[in-house]
PDB file of C-alpha atoms in Angstrom:
ATOM      1  CA  UNK A  46       6.425  14.875   1.252  1.00 93.00           C
ATOM      2  CA  UNK A  47       5.271  12.415  -1.424  1.00 96.00           C
ATOM      3  CA  UNK A  48       2.286  10.112  -0.894  1.00 97.00           C
ATOM      4  CA  UNK A  49       1.384   6.952  -2.799  1.00 97.00           C
ATOM      5  CA  UNK A  50      -2.220   5.860  -2.211  1.00 97.00           C
ATOM      6  CA  UNK A  51      -3.417   2.445  -3.388  1.00 96.00           C
ATOM      7  CA  UNK A  52      -7.050   1.400  -3.363  1.00 97.00           C
ATOM      8  CA  UNK A  53      -8.445  -2.070  -4.065  1.00 97.00           C
ATOM      9  CA  UNK A  54     -11.417  -4.281  -3.246  1.00 97.00           C
ATOM     10  CA  UNK A  55     -11.237  -7.951  -2.305  1.00 97.00           C
ATOM     11  CA  UNK A  56     -13.589 -10.069  -4.430  1.00 96.00           C
ATOM     12  CA  UNK A  57     -13.490 -13.514  -2.843  1.00 95.00           C
ATOM     13  CA  UNK A  58     -14.181 -13.238   0.878  1.00 93.00           C
ATOM     14  CA  UNK A  59     -10.537 -12.930   1.915  1.00 96.00           C
ATOM     15  CA  UNK A  60     -10.711  -9.452   3.499  1.00 97.00           C
ATOM     16  CA  UNK A  61      -9.904 -10.866   6.965  1.00 96.00           C
ATOM     17  CA  UNK A  62      -6.816 -12.583   5.503  1.00 95.00           C
ATOM     18  CA  UNK A  63      -5.692  -9.337   3.871  1.00 96.00           C
ATOM     19  CA  UNK A  64      -6.161  -7.432   7.138  1.00 95.00           C
ATOM     20  CA  UNK A  65      -4.108 -10.053   8.968  1.00 94.00           C
ATOM     21  CA  UNK A  66      -1.379  -9.870   6.314  1.00 93.00           C
ATOM     22  CA  UNK A  67      -1.104  -6.116   6.834  1.00 93.00           C
ATOM     23  CA  UNK A  68      -0.984  -6.522  10.624  1.00 93.00           C
ATOM     24  CA  UNK A  69       1.757  -9.151  10.339  1.00 91.00           C
ATOM     25  CA  UNK A  70       3.631  -7.573   7.425  1.00 89.00           C
ATOM     26  CA  UNK A  71       7.414  -8.079   7.527  1.00 86.00           C
ATOM     27  CA  UNK A  72       8.112  -4.304   7.545  1.00 87.00           C
ATOM     28  CA  UNK A  73      10.634  -4.629   4.709  1.00 86.00           C
ATOM     29  CA  UNK A  74       9.809  -1.174   3.365  1.00 91.00           C
ATOM     30  CA  UNK A  75      10.283   0.470   6.769  1.00 92.00           C
ATOM     31  CA  UNK A  76      14.049   0.742   6.315  1.00 91.00           C
ATOM     32  CA  UNK A  77      14.059   1.939   2.722  1.00 92.00           C
ATOM     33  CA  UNK A  78      15.606   5.291   1.890  1.00 95.00           C
ATOM     34  CA  UNK A  79      13.007   8.040   2.086  1.00 97.00           C
ATOM     35  CA  UNK A  80      10.212   5.906   3.587  1.00 97.00           C
ATOM     36  CA  UNK A  81       8.280   7.743   6.304  1.00 97.00           C
ATOM     37  CA  UNK A  82       5.307   5.506   7.054  1.00 96.00           C
ATOM     38  CA  UNK A  83       2.374   3.380   5.985  1.00 96.00           C
ATOM     39  CA  UNK A  84      -1.265   3.398   7.040  1.00 97.00           C
ATOM     40  CA  UNK A  85      -3.949   0.960   5.924  1.00 97.00           C
ATOM     41  CA  UNK A  86      -7.661   1.797   6.037  1.00 97.00           C
ATOM     42  CA  UNK A  87     -10.951   0.053   5.288  1.00 97.00           C
ATOM     43  CA  UNK A  88     -14.118   2.142   4.906  1.00 97.00           C
ATOM     44  CA  UNK A  89     -16.770   1.398   7.528  1.00 97.00           C
ATOM     45  CA  UNK A  90     -19.363   0.800   4.836  1.00 97.00           C
ATOM     46  CA  UNK A  91     -17.246  -1.731   2.901  1.00 97.00           C
ATOM     47  CA  UNK A  92     -14.813  -3.956   4.788  1.00 96.00           C
ATOM     48  CA  UNK A  93     -13.677  -5.558   1.514  1.00 97.00           C
ATOM     49  CA  UNK A  94     -12.172  -2.286   0.304  1.00 98.00           C
ATOM     50  CA  UNK A  95      -8.645  -1.266   1.311  1.00 97.00           C
ATOM     51  CA  UNK A  96      -6.776   2.004   1.089  1.00 98.00           C
ATOM     52  CA  UNK A  97      -3.010   1.868   1.614  1.00 96.00           C
ATOM     53  CA  UNK A  98      -1.167   5.137   2.109  1.00 97.00           C
ATOM     54  CA  UNK A  99       2.622   5.227   2.096  1.00 96.00           C
ATOM     55  CA  UNK A 100       4.504   8.436   2.744  1.00 97.00           C
ATOM     56  CA  UNK A 101       7.958   9.233   1.429  1.00 97.00           C
ATOM     57  CA  UNK A 102      10.366  12.116   1.665  1.00 96.00           C
ATOM     58  CA  UNK A 103      10.307  12.466  -2.123  1.00 95.00           C
ATOM     59  CA  UNK A 104       9.121  10.887  -5.373  1.00 96.00           C
ATOM     60  CA  UNK A 105      12.577   9.561  -6.277  1.00 96.00           C
ATOM     61  CA  UNK A 106      12.734   7.430  -3.102  1.00 96.00           C
ATOM     62  CA  UNK A 107       9.331   5.905  -3.874  1.00 95.00           C
ATOM     63  CA  UNK A 108      10.281   5.145  -7.464  1.00 94.00           C
ATOM     64  CA  UNK A 109      13.570   3.520  -6.412  1.00 93.00           C
ATOM     65  CA  UNK A 110      11.744   1.297  -3.897  1.00 92.00           C
ATOM     66  CA  UNK A 111       9.074   0.415  -6.453  1.00 90.00           C
ATOM     67  CA  UNK A 112      11.646  -0.513  -9.093  1.00 89.00           C
ATOM     68  CA  UNK A 113      13.941  -2.533  -6.816  1.00 86.00           C
ATOM     69  CA  UNK A 114      11.950  -3.886  -3.868  1.00 79.00           C
ATOM     70  CA  UNK A 115       8.191  -3.661  -4.399  1.00 72.00           C
ATOM     71  CA  UNK A 116       7.835  -7.298  -5.481  1.00 73.00           C
ATOM     72  CA  UNK A 117       9.603  -8.668  -2.383  1.00 75.00           C
ATOM     73  CA  UNK A 118       7.527  -6.427  -0.129  1.00 74.00           C
ATOM     74  CA  UNK A 119       4.321  -8.013  -1.456  1.00 77.00           C
ATOM     75  CA  UNK A 120       5.263 -11.670  -0.934  1.00 77.00           C
ATOM     76  CA  UNK A 121       2.923 -11.868   2.089  1.00 76.00           C
ATOM     77  CA  UNK A 122      -0.193 -11.407  -0.034  1.00 84.00           C
ATOM     78  CA  UNK A 123      -2.606 -14.233   0.873  1.00 88.00           C
ATOM     79  CA  UNK A 124      -2.575 -17.071  -1.672  1.00 90.00           C
ATOM     80  CA  UNK A 125      -5.702 -17.185  -3.817  1.00 90.00           C
ATOM     81  CA  UNK A 126      -6.584 -13.525  -3.291  1.00 93.00           C
ATOM     82  CA  UNK A 127      -8.764 -12.079  -6.032  1.00 95.00           C
ATOM     83  CA  UNK A 128      -9.635  -8.430  -6.487  1.00 95.00           C
ATOM     84  CA  UNK A 129     -12.782  -6.911  -7.916  1.00 96.00           C
ATOM     85  CA  UNK A 130     -11.865  -6.289 -11.575  1.00 96.00           C
ATOM     86  CA  UNK A 131     -10.941  -2.649 -12.123  1.00 96.00           C
ATOM     87  CA  UNK A 132     -10.832  -1.845  -8.397  1.00 96.00           C
ATOM     88  CA  UNK A 133      -7.061  -1.401  -8.149  1.00 95.00           C
ATOM     89  CA  UNK A 134      -6.148   2.268  -8.347  1.00 97.00           C
ATOM     90  CA  UNK A 135      -2.901   3.982  -7.437  1.00 95.00           C
ATOM     91  CA  UNK A 136      -2.709   7.729  -7.065  1.00 97.00           C
ATOM     92  CA  UNK A 137       0.117  10.024  -6.061  1.00 97.00           C
ATOM     93  CA  UNK A 138      -0.090  13.172  -3.958  1.00 95.00           C
ATOM     94  CA  UNK A 139       2.088  16.017  -2.784  1.00 91.00           C
ATOM     95  CA  UNK A 140       1.525  17.160   0.822  1.00 87.00           C
ATOM     96  CA  UNK A 141       0.140  20.673   0.960  1.00 89.00           C
ATOM     97  CA  UNK A 142      -0.576  21.059   4.679  1.00 89.00           C
ATOM     98  CA  UNK A 143      -0.383  18.992   7.837  1.00 82.00           C
TER      99      UNK A 143
END
């Protein structure tokens, strides 16, 4: 299993809009080859911070989605959203144990 974990912090008071966008997301990625699931978290101590974890069968499937469909999957981002500079981080993991 391959995991892509994104982390970012909302800078301009739009955290509720971002949460709503995730709840109402169009699920475009759900039918992509190799996609297993997505979970979105906010730490209890900072509701402006988001962690998005997507799981894939393999790295190749993730890279194909990213190259071909990532832009369309993010069209629901609330207009005017600003992030804390430098807060966007993307890390990749291999599953060791479940």
